[in-house]
PDB file of C-alpha atoms and ligand atoms in Angstrom:
ATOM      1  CA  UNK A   1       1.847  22.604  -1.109  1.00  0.00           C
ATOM      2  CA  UNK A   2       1.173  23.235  -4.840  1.00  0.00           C
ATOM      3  CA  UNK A   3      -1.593  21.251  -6.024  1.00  0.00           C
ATOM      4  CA  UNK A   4      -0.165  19.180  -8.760  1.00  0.00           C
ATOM      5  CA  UNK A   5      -3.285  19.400 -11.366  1.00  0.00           C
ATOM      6  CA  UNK A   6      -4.074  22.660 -12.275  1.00  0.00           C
ATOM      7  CA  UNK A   7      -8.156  22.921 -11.485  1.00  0.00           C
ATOM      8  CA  UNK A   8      -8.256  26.053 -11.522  1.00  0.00           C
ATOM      9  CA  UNK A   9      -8.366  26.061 -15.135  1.00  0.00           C
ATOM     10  CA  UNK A  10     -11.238  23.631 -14.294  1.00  0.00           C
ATOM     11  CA  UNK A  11     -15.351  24.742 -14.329  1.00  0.00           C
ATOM     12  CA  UNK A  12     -16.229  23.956 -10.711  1.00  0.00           C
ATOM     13  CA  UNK A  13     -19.512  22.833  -9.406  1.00  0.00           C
ATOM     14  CA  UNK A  14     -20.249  25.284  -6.573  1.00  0.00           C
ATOM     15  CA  UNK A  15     -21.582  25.022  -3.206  1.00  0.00           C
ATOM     16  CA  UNK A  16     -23.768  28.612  -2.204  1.00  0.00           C
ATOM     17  CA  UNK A  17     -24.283  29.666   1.508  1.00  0.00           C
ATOM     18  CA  UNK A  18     -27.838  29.218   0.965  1.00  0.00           C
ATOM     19  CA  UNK A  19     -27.563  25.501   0.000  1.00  0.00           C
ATOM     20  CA  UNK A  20     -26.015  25.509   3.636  1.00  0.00           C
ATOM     21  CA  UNK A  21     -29.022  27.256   4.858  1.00  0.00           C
ATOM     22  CA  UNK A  22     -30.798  23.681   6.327  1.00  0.00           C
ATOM     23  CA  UNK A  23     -27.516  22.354   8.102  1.00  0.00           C
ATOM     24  CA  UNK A  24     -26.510  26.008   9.742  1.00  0.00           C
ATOM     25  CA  UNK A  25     -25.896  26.721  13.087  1.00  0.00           C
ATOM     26  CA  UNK A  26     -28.156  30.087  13.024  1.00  0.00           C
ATOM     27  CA  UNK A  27     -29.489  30.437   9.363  1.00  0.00           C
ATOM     28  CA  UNK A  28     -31.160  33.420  10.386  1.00  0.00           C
ATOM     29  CA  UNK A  29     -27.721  35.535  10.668  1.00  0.00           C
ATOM     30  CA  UNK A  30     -26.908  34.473   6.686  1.00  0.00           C
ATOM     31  CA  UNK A  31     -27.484  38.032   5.465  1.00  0.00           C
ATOM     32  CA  UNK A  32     -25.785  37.723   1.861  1.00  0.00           C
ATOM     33  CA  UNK A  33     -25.754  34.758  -0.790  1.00  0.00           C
ATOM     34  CA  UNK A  34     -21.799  33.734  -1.315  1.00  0.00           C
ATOM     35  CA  UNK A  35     -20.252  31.095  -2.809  1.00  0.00           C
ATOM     36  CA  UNK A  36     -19.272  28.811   0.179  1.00  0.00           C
ATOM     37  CA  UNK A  37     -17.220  26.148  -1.933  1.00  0.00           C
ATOM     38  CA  UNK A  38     -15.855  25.302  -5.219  1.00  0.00           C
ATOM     39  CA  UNK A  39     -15.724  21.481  -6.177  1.00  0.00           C
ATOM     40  CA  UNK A  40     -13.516  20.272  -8.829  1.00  0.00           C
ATOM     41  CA  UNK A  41     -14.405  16.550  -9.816  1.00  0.00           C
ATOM     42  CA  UNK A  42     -12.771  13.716 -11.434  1.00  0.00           C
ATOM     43  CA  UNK A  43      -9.402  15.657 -12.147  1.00  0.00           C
ATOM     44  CA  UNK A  44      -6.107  13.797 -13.384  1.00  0.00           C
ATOM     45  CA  UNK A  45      -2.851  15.111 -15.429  1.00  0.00           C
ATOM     46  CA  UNK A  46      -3.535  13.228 -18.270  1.00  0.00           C
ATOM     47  CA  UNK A  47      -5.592  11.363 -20.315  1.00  0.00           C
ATOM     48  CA  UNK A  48      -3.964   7.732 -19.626  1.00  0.00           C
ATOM     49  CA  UNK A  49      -4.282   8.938 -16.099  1.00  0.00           C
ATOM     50  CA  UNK A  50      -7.921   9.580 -16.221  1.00  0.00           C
ATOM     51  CA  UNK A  51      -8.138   6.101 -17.623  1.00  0.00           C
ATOM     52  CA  UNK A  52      -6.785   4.304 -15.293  1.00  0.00           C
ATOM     53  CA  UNK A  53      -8.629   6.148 -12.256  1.00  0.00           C
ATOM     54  CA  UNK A  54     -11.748   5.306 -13.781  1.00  0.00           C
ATOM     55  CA  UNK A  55     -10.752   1.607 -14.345  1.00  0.00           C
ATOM     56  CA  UNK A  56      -9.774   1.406 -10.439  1.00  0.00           C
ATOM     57  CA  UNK A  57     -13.671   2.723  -9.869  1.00  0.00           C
ATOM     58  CA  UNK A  58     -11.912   5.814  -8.249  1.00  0.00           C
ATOM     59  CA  UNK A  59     -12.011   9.682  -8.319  1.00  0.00           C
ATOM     60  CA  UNK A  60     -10.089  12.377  -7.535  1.00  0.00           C
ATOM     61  CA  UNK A  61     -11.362  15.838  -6.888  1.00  0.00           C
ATOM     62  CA  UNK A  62     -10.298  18.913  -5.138  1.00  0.00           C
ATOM     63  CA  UNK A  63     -12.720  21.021  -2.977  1.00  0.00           C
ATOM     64  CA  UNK A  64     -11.820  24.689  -2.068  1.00  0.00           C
ATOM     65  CA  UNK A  65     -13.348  26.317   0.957  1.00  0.00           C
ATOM     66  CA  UNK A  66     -12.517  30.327   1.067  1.00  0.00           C
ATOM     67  CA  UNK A  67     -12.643  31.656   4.993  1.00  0.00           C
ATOM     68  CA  UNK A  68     -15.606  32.627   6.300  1.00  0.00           C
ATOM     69  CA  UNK A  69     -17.762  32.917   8.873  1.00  0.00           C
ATOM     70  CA  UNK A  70     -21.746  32.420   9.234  1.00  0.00           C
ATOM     71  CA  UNK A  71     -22.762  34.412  12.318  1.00  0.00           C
ATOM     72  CA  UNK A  72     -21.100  32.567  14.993  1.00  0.00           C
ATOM     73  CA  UNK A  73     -19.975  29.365  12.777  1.00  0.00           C
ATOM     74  CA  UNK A  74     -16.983  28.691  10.710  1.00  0.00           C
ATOM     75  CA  UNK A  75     -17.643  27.885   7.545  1.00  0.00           C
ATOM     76  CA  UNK A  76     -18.085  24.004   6.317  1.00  0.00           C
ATOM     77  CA  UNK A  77     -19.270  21.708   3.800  1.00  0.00           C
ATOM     78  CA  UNK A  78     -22.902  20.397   3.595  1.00  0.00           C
ATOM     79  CA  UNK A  79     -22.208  16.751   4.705  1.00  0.00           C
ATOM     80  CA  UNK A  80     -23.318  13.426   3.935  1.00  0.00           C
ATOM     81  CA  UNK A  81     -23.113   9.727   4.804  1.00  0.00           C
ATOM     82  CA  UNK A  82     -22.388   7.248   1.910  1.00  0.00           C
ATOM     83  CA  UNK A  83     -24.244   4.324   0.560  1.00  0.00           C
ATOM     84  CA  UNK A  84     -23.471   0.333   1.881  1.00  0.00           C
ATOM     85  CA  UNK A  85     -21.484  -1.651  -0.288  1.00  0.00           C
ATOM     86  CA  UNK A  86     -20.993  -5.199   1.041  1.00  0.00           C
ATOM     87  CA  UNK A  87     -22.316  -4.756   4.555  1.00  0.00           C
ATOM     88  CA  UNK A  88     -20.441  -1.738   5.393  1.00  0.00           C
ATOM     89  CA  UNK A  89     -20.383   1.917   3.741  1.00  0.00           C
ATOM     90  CA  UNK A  90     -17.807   3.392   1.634  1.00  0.00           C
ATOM     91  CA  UNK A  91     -14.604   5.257   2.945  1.00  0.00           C
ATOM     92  CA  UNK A  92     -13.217   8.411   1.399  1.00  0.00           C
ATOM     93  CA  UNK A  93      -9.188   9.839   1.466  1.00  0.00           C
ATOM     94  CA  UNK A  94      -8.643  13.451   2.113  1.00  0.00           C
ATOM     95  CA  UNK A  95      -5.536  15.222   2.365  1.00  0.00           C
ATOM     96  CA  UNK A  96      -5.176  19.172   2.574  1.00  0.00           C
ATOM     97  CA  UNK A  97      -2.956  20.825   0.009  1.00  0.00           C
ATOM     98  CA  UNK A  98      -3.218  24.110   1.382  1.00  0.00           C
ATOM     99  CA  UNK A  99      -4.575  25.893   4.996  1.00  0.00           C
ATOM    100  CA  UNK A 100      -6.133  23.360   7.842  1.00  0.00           C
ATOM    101  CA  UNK A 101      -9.408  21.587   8.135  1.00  0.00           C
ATOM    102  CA  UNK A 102     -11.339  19.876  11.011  1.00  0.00           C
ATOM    103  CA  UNK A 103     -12.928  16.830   9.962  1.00  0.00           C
ATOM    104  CA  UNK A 104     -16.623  15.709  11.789  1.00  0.00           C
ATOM    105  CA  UNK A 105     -17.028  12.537  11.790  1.00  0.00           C
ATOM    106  CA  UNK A 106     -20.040  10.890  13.056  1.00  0.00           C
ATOM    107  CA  UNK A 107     -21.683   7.242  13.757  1.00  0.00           C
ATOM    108  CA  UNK A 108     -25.088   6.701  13.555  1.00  0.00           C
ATOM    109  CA  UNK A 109     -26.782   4.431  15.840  1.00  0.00           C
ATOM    110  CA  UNK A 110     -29.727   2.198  14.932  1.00  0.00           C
ATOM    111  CA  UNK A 111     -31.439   5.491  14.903  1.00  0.00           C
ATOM    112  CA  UNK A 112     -30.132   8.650  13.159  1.00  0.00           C
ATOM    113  CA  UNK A 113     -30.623  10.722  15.605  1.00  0.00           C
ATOM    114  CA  UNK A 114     -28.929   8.848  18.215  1.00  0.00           C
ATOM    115  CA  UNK A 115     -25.202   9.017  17.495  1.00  0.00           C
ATOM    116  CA  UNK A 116     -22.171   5.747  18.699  1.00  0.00           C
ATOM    117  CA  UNK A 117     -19.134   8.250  17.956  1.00  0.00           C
ATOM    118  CA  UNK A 118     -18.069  11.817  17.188  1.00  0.00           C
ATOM    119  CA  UNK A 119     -14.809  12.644  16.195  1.00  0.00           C
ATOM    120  CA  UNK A 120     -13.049  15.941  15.210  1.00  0.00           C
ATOM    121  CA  UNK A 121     -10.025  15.698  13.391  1.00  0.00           C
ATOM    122  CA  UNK A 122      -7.590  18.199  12.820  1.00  0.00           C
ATOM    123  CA  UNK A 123      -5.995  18.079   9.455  1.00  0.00           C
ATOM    124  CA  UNK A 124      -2.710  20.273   8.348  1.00  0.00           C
ATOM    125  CA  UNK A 125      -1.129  20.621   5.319  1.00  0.00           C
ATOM    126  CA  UNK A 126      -0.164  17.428   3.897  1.00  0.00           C
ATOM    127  CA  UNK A 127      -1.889  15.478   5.812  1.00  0.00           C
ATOM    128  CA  UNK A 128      -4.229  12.960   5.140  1.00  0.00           C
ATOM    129  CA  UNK A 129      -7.733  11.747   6.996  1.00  0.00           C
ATOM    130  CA  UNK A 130      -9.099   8.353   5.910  1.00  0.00           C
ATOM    131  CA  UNK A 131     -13.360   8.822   6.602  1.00  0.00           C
ATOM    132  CA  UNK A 132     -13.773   5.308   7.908  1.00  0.00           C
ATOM    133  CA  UNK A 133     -17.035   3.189   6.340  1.00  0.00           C
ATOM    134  CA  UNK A 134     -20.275   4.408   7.846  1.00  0.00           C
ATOM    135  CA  UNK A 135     -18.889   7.289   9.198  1.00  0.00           C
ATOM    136  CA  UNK A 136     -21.209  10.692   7.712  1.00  0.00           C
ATOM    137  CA  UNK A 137     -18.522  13.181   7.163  1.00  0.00           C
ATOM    138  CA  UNK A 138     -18.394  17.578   7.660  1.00  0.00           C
ATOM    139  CA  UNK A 139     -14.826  19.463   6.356  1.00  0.00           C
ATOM    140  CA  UNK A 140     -14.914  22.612   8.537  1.00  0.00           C
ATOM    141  CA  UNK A 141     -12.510  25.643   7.722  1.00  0.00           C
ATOM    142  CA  UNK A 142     -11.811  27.251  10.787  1.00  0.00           C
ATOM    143  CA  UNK A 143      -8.784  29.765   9.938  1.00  0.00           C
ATOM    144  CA  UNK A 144      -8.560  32.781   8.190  1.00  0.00           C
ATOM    145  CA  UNK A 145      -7.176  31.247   5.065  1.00  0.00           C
ATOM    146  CA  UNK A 146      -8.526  29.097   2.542  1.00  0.00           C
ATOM    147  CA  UNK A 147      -8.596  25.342   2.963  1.00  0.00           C
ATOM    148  CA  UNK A 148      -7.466  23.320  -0.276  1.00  0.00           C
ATOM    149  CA  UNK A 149      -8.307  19.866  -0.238  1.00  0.00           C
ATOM    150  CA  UNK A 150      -8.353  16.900  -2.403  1.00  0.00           C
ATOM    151  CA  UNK A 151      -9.959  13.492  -2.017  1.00  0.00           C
ATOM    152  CA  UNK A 152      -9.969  10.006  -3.641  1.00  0.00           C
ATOM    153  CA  UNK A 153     -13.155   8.140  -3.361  1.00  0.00           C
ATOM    154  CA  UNK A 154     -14.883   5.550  -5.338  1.00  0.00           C
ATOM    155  CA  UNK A 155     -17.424   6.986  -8.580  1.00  0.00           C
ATOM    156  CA  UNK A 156     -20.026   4.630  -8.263  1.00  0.00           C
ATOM    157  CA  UNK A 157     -22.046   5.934  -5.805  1.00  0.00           C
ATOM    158  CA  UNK A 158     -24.414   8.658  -4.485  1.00  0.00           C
ATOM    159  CA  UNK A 159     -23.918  10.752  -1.456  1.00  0.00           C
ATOM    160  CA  UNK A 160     -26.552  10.636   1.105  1.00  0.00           C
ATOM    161  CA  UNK A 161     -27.449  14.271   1.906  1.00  0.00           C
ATOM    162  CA  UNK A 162     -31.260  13.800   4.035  1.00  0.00           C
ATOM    163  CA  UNK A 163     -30.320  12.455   8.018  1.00  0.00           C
ATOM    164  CA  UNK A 164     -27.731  15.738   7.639  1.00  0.00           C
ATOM    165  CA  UNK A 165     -30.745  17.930   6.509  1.00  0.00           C
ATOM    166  CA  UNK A 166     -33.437  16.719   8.789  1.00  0.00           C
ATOM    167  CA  UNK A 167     -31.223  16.635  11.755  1.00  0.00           C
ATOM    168  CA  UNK A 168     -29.943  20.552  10.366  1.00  0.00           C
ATOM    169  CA  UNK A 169     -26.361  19.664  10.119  1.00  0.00           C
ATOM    170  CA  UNK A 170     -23.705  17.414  12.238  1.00  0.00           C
ATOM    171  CA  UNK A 171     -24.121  16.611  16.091  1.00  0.00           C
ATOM    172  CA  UNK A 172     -21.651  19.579  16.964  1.00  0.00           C
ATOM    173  CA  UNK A 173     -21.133  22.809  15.175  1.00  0.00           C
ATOM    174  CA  UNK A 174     -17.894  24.192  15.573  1.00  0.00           C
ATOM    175  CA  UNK A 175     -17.546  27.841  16.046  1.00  0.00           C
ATOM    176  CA  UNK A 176     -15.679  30.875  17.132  1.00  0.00           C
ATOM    177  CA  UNK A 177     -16.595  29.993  20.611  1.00  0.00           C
ATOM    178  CA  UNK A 178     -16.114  26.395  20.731  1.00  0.00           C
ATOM    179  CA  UNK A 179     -18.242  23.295  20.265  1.00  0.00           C
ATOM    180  CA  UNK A 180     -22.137  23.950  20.343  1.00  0.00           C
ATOM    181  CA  UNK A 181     -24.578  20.626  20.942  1.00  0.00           C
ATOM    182  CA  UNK A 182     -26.842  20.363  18.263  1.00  0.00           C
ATOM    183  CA  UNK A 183     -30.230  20.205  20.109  1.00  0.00           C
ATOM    184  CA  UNK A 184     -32.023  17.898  17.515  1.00  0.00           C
ATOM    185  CA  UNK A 185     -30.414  14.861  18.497  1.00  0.00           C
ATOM    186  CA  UNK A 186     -31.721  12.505  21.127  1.00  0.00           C
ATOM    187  CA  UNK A 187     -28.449  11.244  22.086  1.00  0.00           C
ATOM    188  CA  UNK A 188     -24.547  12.705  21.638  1.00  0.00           C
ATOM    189  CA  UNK A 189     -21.667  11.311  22.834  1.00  0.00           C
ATOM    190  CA  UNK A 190     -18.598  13.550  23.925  1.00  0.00           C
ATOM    191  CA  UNK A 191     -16.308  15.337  21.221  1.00  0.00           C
ATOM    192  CA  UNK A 192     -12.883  12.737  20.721  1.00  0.00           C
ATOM    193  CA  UNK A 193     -10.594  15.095  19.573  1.00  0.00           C
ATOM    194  CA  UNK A 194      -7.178  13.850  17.983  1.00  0.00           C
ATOM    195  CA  UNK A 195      -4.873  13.920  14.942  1.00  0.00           C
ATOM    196  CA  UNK A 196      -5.135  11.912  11.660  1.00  0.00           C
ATOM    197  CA  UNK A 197      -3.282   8.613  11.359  1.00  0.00           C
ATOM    198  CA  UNK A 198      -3.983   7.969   7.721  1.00  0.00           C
ATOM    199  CA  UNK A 199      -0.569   9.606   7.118  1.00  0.00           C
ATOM    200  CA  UNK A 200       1.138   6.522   8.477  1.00  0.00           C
ATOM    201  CA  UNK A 201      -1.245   4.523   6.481  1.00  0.00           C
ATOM    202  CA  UNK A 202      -0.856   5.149   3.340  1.00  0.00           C
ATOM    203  CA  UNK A 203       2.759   6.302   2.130  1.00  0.00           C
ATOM    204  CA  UNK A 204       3.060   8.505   0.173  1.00  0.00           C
ATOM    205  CA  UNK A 205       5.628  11.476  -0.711  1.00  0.00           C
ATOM    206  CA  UNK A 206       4.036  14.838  -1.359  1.00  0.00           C
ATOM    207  CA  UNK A 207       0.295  14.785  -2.967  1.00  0.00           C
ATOM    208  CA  UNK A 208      -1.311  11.982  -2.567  1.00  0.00           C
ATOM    209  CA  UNK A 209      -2.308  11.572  -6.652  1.00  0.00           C
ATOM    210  CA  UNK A 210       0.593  10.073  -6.553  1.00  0.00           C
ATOM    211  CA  UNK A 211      -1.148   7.005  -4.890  1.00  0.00           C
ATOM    212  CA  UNK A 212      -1.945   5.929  -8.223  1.00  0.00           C
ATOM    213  CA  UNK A 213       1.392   4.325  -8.428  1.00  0.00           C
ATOM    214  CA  UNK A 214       0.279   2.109  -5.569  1.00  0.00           C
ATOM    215  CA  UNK A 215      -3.040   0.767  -6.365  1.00  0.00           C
ATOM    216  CA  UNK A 216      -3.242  -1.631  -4.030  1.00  0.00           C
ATOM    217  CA  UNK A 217      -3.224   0.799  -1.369  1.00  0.00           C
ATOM    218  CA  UNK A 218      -6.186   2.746  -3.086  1.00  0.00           C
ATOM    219  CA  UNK A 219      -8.034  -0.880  -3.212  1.00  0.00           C
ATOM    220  CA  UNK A 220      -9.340  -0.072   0.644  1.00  0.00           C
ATOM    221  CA  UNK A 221     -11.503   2.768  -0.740  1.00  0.00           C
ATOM    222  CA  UNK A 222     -13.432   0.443  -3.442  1.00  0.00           C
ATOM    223  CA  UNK A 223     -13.681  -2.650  -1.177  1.00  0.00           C
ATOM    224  CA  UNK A 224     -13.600  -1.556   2.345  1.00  0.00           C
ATOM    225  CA  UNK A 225     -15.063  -5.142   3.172  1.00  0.00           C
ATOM    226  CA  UNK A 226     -11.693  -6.617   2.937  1.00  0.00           C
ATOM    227  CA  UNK A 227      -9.739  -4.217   4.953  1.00  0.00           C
ATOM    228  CA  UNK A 228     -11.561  -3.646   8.455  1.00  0.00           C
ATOM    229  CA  UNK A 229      -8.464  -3.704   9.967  1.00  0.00           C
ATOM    230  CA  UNK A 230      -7.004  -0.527   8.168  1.00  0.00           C
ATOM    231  CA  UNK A 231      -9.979   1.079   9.384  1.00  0.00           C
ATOM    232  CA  UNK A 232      -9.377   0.165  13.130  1.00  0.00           C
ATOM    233  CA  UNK A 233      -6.278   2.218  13.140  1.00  0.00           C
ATOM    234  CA  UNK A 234      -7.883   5.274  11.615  1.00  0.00           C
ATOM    235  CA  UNK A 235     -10.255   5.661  13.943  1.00  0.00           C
ATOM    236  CA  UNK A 236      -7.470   5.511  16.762  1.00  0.00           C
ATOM    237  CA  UNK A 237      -7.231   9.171  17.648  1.00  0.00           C
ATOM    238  CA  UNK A 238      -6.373   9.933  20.995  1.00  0.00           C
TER     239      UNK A 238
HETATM  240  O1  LIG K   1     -20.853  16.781  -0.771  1.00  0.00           O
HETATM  241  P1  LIG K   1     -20.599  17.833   0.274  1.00  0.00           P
HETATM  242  O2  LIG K   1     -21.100  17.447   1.650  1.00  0.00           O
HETATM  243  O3  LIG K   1     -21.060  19.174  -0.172  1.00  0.00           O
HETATM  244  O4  LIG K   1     -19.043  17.911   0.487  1.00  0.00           O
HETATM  245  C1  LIG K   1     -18.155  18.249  -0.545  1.00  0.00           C
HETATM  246  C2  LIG K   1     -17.244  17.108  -0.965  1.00  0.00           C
HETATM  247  O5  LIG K   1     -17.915  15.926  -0.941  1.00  0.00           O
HETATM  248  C3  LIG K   1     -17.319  14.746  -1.439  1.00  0.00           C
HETATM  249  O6  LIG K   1     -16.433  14.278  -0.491  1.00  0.00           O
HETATM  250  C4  LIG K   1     -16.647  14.930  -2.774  1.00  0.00           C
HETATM  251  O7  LIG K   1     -15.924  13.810  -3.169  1.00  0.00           O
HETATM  252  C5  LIG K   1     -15.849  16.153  -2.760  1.00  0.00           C
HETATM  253  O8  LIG K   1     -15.329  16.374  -4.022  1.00  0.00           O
HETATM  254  C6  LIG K   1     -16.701  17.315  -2.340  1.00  0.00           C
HETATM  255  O9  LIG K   1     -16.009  18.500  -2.428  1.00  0.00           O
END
């Protein structure tokens, strides 16, 4: 799928392997400094567009992740939880534009190290993945092309980067030879593996930009408070 803004005329922020170094699976086999993934934030086709984004509170941005691998570990993003609004956290809305991701998503218990859920989600071109509320959140390339993404999210808010640092990275690390535990949490439930339902969720033809035509449907990603139920079915993957 062609992305329908052209970023790439964009200046992206960008993600190194060494800012991965505190979430890796083996830091120590990270023998050269490479950009790991380019972020392109807040895009929009025009400049009523980019209006009317920012009056829904929303963003849109495109991450690319090139292929790689660091020693035994496909290549991913950082990962973070988000803040609480209104009791429970806020969502996010991916869909890939180009190659296939695998989405971690994870549940903290009352401790951070002691995790309710773990889910990996597949995610193939045109697909979407809604990250339900309080749900901390890795993209993981894990072919030999590069992964194209883009996301809506609300702009009023911070990223939580620490319990992913501390803890050095998700509760699994997926690599070339499968799922590895990772040993620094107390307590991990098994991998649910499934597909994405989000597709059904929201309907939309193509790229999912085009979700600003239906604003009502983007209302679940600036307050998630009033639509638990949406977020019921997108955690239904097997
Ligand atoms: O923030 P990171 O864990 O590095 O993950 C990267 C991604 O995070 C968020 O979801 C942003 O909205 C994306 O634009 C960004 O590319």
């Amino acid at each position: 799928m062609k992305p329908l803004v052209n970023f790439e005329e964009l200046t992206p922020a960008i993600r190194f392997a060494e800012d991965l170094k505190p979430v890796l699976y083996q830091p120590d086999q990270l023998r050269e400094n490479f950009p790991a993934y380019y972020m392109y934030r807040d895009c929009s086709l025009s400049e009523e567009d980019a209006r009317r984004i920012a009056e829904l509170g929303l963003r849109y941005d495109y991450t690319v992740i090139p292929p790689a691998r660091i020693g035994e570990e496909f290549i991913k993003t950082y990962g973070h939880y988000h803040p609480i609004h209104r009791e429970i956290s806020y969502p996010e809305l991916y869909q890939v534009i180009e190659g296939r991701a695998v989405f971690l998503l994870q549940k903290r218990g009352e401790r951070e190290d002691e995790l309710l859920d773990f889910i990996a989600v597949e995610v193939k071109e045109g697909e979407m993945l809604l990250v339900p509320p309080d749900y901390g959140h890795v993209m993981v390339n894990p072919s030999d092309e590069r992964l194209v993404t883009s996301n809506w999210v609300c702009r009023s808010f911070q990223s939580l980067y620490e319990p992913y640092a501390r803890l050095r990275g998700a509760g699994y690390y997926l690599t070339a030879g499968g799922w590895v535990e990772n040993r620094n949490y107390r307590k991990l439930p098994e991998v649910r593996e499934g597909g994405s339902a989000a597709s059904e969720l929201f309907d939309v033809d193509g790229e999912m930009y085009h979700l600003l035509e239906k604003p009502e449907l983007l209302g679940v990603l600036t307050n998630p408070e009033k639509h638990r139920e949406v977020f019921e079915k997108a955690l239904d993957v097997d």
